[in-house]
Amino acid sequence: MNPETPRLRQALSVLQAAEASPQLATLAARAEASTQRLAAVRPLLPGALASQVEAGPLEGGDWCLLVKSSAAAAKLRQMLPTLQTHLRQRGMAVEAIRLKVLTSRGT
């Protein structure tokens, strides 16, 4: 490269960067698949419980749900067989659903 030639840099969106990198593309696809699974099961969750759950990582056949409290996790744990059946019927089978209770820091 000629040092006198200015190099133009173009900003990339996150989507463009993900599409340009195989690793980021894979990560973006897994995040989207996790979000789709949560959207599929959210109608099964009672109103108050639905607001306590977030989509977590999808790794292989295991899907993790992030839960805001241990009480919500206990209720959700009872529903796991129903959620897995619901996902399987929609072609989104997972081998296992794990729950992770989110903890607040700095308080």
JSON list of C-alpha atoms in Angstrom, two decimals, residues 18-91:
[
{"chain": "A", "resi": 18, "resn": "ALA", "atom": "CA", "xyz": [-21.55, -10.81, 11.45]},
{"chain": "A", "resi": 19, "resn": "GLU", "atom": "CA", "xyz": [-22.12, -11.73, 7.83]},
{"chain": "A", "resi": 20, "resn": "ALA", "atom": "CA", "xyz": [-18.46, -11.08, 7.00]},
{"chain": "A", "resi": 21, "resn": "SER", "atom": "CA", "xyz": [-17.13, -13.33, 9.78]},
{"chain": "A", "resi": 22, "resn": "PRO", "atom": "CA", "xyz": [-18.06, -17.02, 9.93]},
{"chain": "A", "resi": 23, "resn": "GLN", "atom": "CA", "xyz": [-17.67, -17.07, 13.72]},
{"chain": "A", "resi": 24, "resn": "LEU", "atom": "CA", "xyz": [-19.89, -14.02, 14.21]},
{"chain": "A", "resi": 25, "resn": "ALA", "atom": "CA", "xyz": [-22.41, -15.36, 11.70]},
{"chain": "A", "resi": 26, "resn": "THR", "atom": "CA", "xyz": [-22.67, -18.60, 13.67]},
{"chain": "A", "resi": 27, "resn": "LEU", "atom": "CA", "xyz": [-23.07, -16.70, 16.93]},
{"chain": "A", "resi": 28, "resn": "ALA", "atom": "CA", "xyz": [-25.75, -14.43, 15.42]},
{"chain": "A", "resi": 29, "resn": "ALA", "atom": "CA", "xyz": [-27.65, -17.46, 14.07]},
{"chain": "A", "resi": 30, "resn": "ARG", "atom": "CA", "xyz": [-27.58, -19.15, 17.50]},
{"chain": "A", "resi": 31, "resn": "ALA", "atom": "CA", "xyz": [-28.81, -15.96, 19.19]},
{"chain": "A", "resi": 32, "resn": "GLU", "atom": "CA", "xyz": [-31.65, -15.68, 16.67]},
{"chain": "A", "resi": 33, "resn": "ALA", "atom": "CA", "xyz": [-32.59, -19.35, 17.18]},
{"chain": "A", "resi": 34, "resn": "SER", "atom": "CA", "xyz": [-32.70, -18.81, 20.94]},
{"chain": "A", "resi": 35, "resn": "THR", "atom": "CA", "xyz": [-34.90, -15.74, 20.53]},
{"chain": "A", "resi": 36, "resn": "GLN", "atom": "CA", "xyz": [-37.25, -17.70, 18.24]},
{"chain": "A", "resi": 37, "resn": "ARG", "atom": "CA", "xyz": [-37.58, -20.47, 20.82]},
{"chain": "A", "resi": 38, "resn": "LEU", "atom": "CA", "xyz": [-38.46, -17.99, 23.54]},
{"chain": "A", "resi": 39, "resn": "ALA", "atom": "CA", "xyz": [-41.06, -16.39, 21.28]},
{"chain": "A", "resi": 40, "resn": "ALA", "atom": "CA", "xyz": [-42.54, -19.86, 20.67]},
{"chain": "A", "resi": 41, "resn": "VAL", "atom": "CA", "xyz": [-42.90, -20.72, 24.37]},
{"chain": "A", "resi": 42, "resn": "ARG", "atom": "CA", "xyz": [-43.75, -17.28, 25.77]},
{"chain": "A", "resi": 43, "resn": "PRO", "atom": "CA", "xyz": [-47.52, -17.73, 25.17]},
{"chain": "A", "resi": 44, "resn": "LEU", "atom": "CA", "xyz": [-47.42, -20.76, 27.49]},
{"chain": "A", "resi": 45, "resn": "LEU", "atom": "CA", "xyz": [-45.99, -18.75, 30.37]},
{"chain": "A", "resi": 46, "resn": "PRO", "atom": "CA", "xyz": [-48.36, -17.09, 32.84]},
{"chain": "A", "resi": 47, "resn": "GLY", "atom": "CA", "xyz": [-48.28, -13.28, 32.54]},
{"chain": "A", "resi": 48, "resn": "ALA", "atom": "CA", "xyz": [-46.09, -12.54, 35.54]},
{"chain": "A", "resi": 49, "resn": "LEU", "atom": "CA", "xyz": [-43.69, -15.37, 34.71]},
{"chain": "A", "resi": 50, "resn": "ALA", "atom": "CA", "xyz": [-43.28, -14.31, 31.08]},
{"chain": "A", "resi": 51, "resn": "SER", "atom": "CA", "xyz": [-41.72, -11.02, 32.13]},
{"chain": "A", "resi": 52, "resn": "GLN", "atom": "CA", "xyz": [-39.18, -12.86, 34.30]},
{"chain": "A", "resi": 53, "resn": "VAL", "atom": "CA", "xyz": [-37.63, -14.91, 31.47]},
{"chain": "A", "resi": 54, "resn": "GLU", "atom": "CA", "xyz": [-35.03, -13.98, 28.83]},
{"chain": "A", "resi": 55, "resn": "ALA", "atom": "CA", "xyz": [-33.49, -16.03, 26.03]},
{"chain": "A", "resi": 56, "resn": "GLY", "atom": "CA", "xyz": [-30.07, -17.37, 26.88]},
{"chain": "A", "resi": 57, "resn": "PRO", "atom": "CA", "xyz": [-27.43, -19.26, 24.92]},
{"chain": "A", "resi": 58, "resn": "LEU", "atom": "CA", "xyz": [-28.27, -22.16, 22.63]},
{"chain": "A", "resi": 59, "resn": "GLU", "atom": "CA", "xyz": [-25.37, -24.61, 22.51]},
{"chain": "A", "resi": 60, "resn": "GLY", "atom": "CA", "xyz": [-25.77, -27.83, 20.62]},
{"chain": "A", "resi": 61, "resn": "GLY", "atom": "CA", "xyz": [-29.02, -29.36, 21.84]},
{"chain": "A", "resi": 62, "resn": "ASP", "atom": "CA", "xyz": [-29.06, -27.44, 25.13]},
{"chain": "A", "resi": 63, "resn": "TRP", "atom": "CA", "xyz": [-30.96, -24.19, 25.55]},
{"chain": "A", "resi": 64, "resn": "CYS", "atom": "CA", "xyz": [-30.53, -21.91, 28.54]},
{"chain": "A", "resi": 65, "resn": "LEU", "atom": "CA", "xyz": [-33.23, -19.60, 29.85]},
{"chain": "A", "resi": 66, "resn": "LEU", "atom": "CA", "xyz": [-32.20, -16.66, 32.00]},
{"chain": "A", "resi": 67, "resn": "VAL", "atom": "CA", "xyz": [-34.60, -16.13, 34.88]},
{"chain": "A", "resi": 68, "resn": "LYS", "atom": "CA", "xyz": [-34.79, -13.03, 37.09]},
{"chain": "A", "resi": 69, "resn": "SER", "atom": "CA", "xyz": [-35.62, -14.77, 40.38]},
{"chain": "A", "resi": 70, "resn": "SER", "atom": "CA", "xyz": [-35.33, -18.15, 42.04]},
{"chain": "A", "resi": 71, "resn": "ALA", "atom": "CA", "xyz": [-39.11, -18.22, 42.62]},
{"chain": "A", "resi": 72, "resn": "ALA", "atom": "CA", "xyz": [-39.71, -17.78, 38.88]},
{"chain": "A", "resi": 73, "resn": "ALA", "atom": "CA", "xyz": [-37.11, -20.48, 38.15]},
{"chain": "A", "resi": 74, "resn": "ALA", "atom": "CA", "xyz": [-38.90, -22.90, 40.49]},
{"chain": "A", "resi": 75, "resn": "LYS", "atom": "CA", "xyz": [-42.20, -22.40, 38.67]},
{"chain": "A", "resi": 76, "resn": "LEU", "atom": "CA", "xyz": [-40.54, -22.56, 35.28]},
{"chain": "A", "resi": 77, "resn": "ARG", "atom": "CA", "xyz": [-38.75, -25.80, 36.22]},
{"chain": "A", "resi": 78, "resn": "GLN", "atom": "CA", "xyz": [-42.19, -27.43, 36.62]},
{"chain": "A", "resi": 79, "resn": "MET", "atom": "CA", "xyz": [-43.10, -26.34, 33.09]},
{"chain": "A", "resi": 80, "resn": "LEU", "atom": "CA", "xyz": [-39.97, -27.62, 31.32]},
{"chain": "A", "resi": 81, "resn": "PRO", "atom": "CA", "xyz": [-41.51, -30.86, 29.95]},
{"chain": "A", "resi": 82, "resn": "THR", "atom": "CA", "xyz": [-44.41, -28.85, 28.49]},
{"chain": "A", "resi": 83, "resn": "LEU", "atom": "CA", "xyz": [-42.05, -26.31, 26.95]},
{"chain": "A", "resi": 84, "resn": "GLN", "atom": "CA", "xyz": [-39.88, -29.04, 25.39]},
{"chain": "A", "resi": 85, "resn": "THR", "atom": "CA", "xyz": [-42.93, -30.77, 23.91]},
{"chain": "A", "resi": 86, "resn": "HIS", "atom": "CA", "xyz": [-44.20, -27.47, 22.53]},
{"chain": "A", "resi": 87, "resn": "LEU", "atom": "CA", "xyz": [-40.84, -26.75, 20.88]},
{"chain": "A", "resi": 88, "resn": "ARG", "atom": "CA", "xyz": [-40.59, -30.26, 19.45]},
{"chain": "A", "resi": 89, "resn": "GLN", "atom": "CA", "xyz": [-44.04, -29.92, 17.87]},
{"chain": "A", "resi": 90, "resn": "ARG", "atom": "CA", "xyz": [-42.83, -26.77, 16.13]},
{"chain": "A", "resi": 91, "resn": "GLY", "atom": "CA", "xyz": [-39.62, -28.32, 14.83]}
]
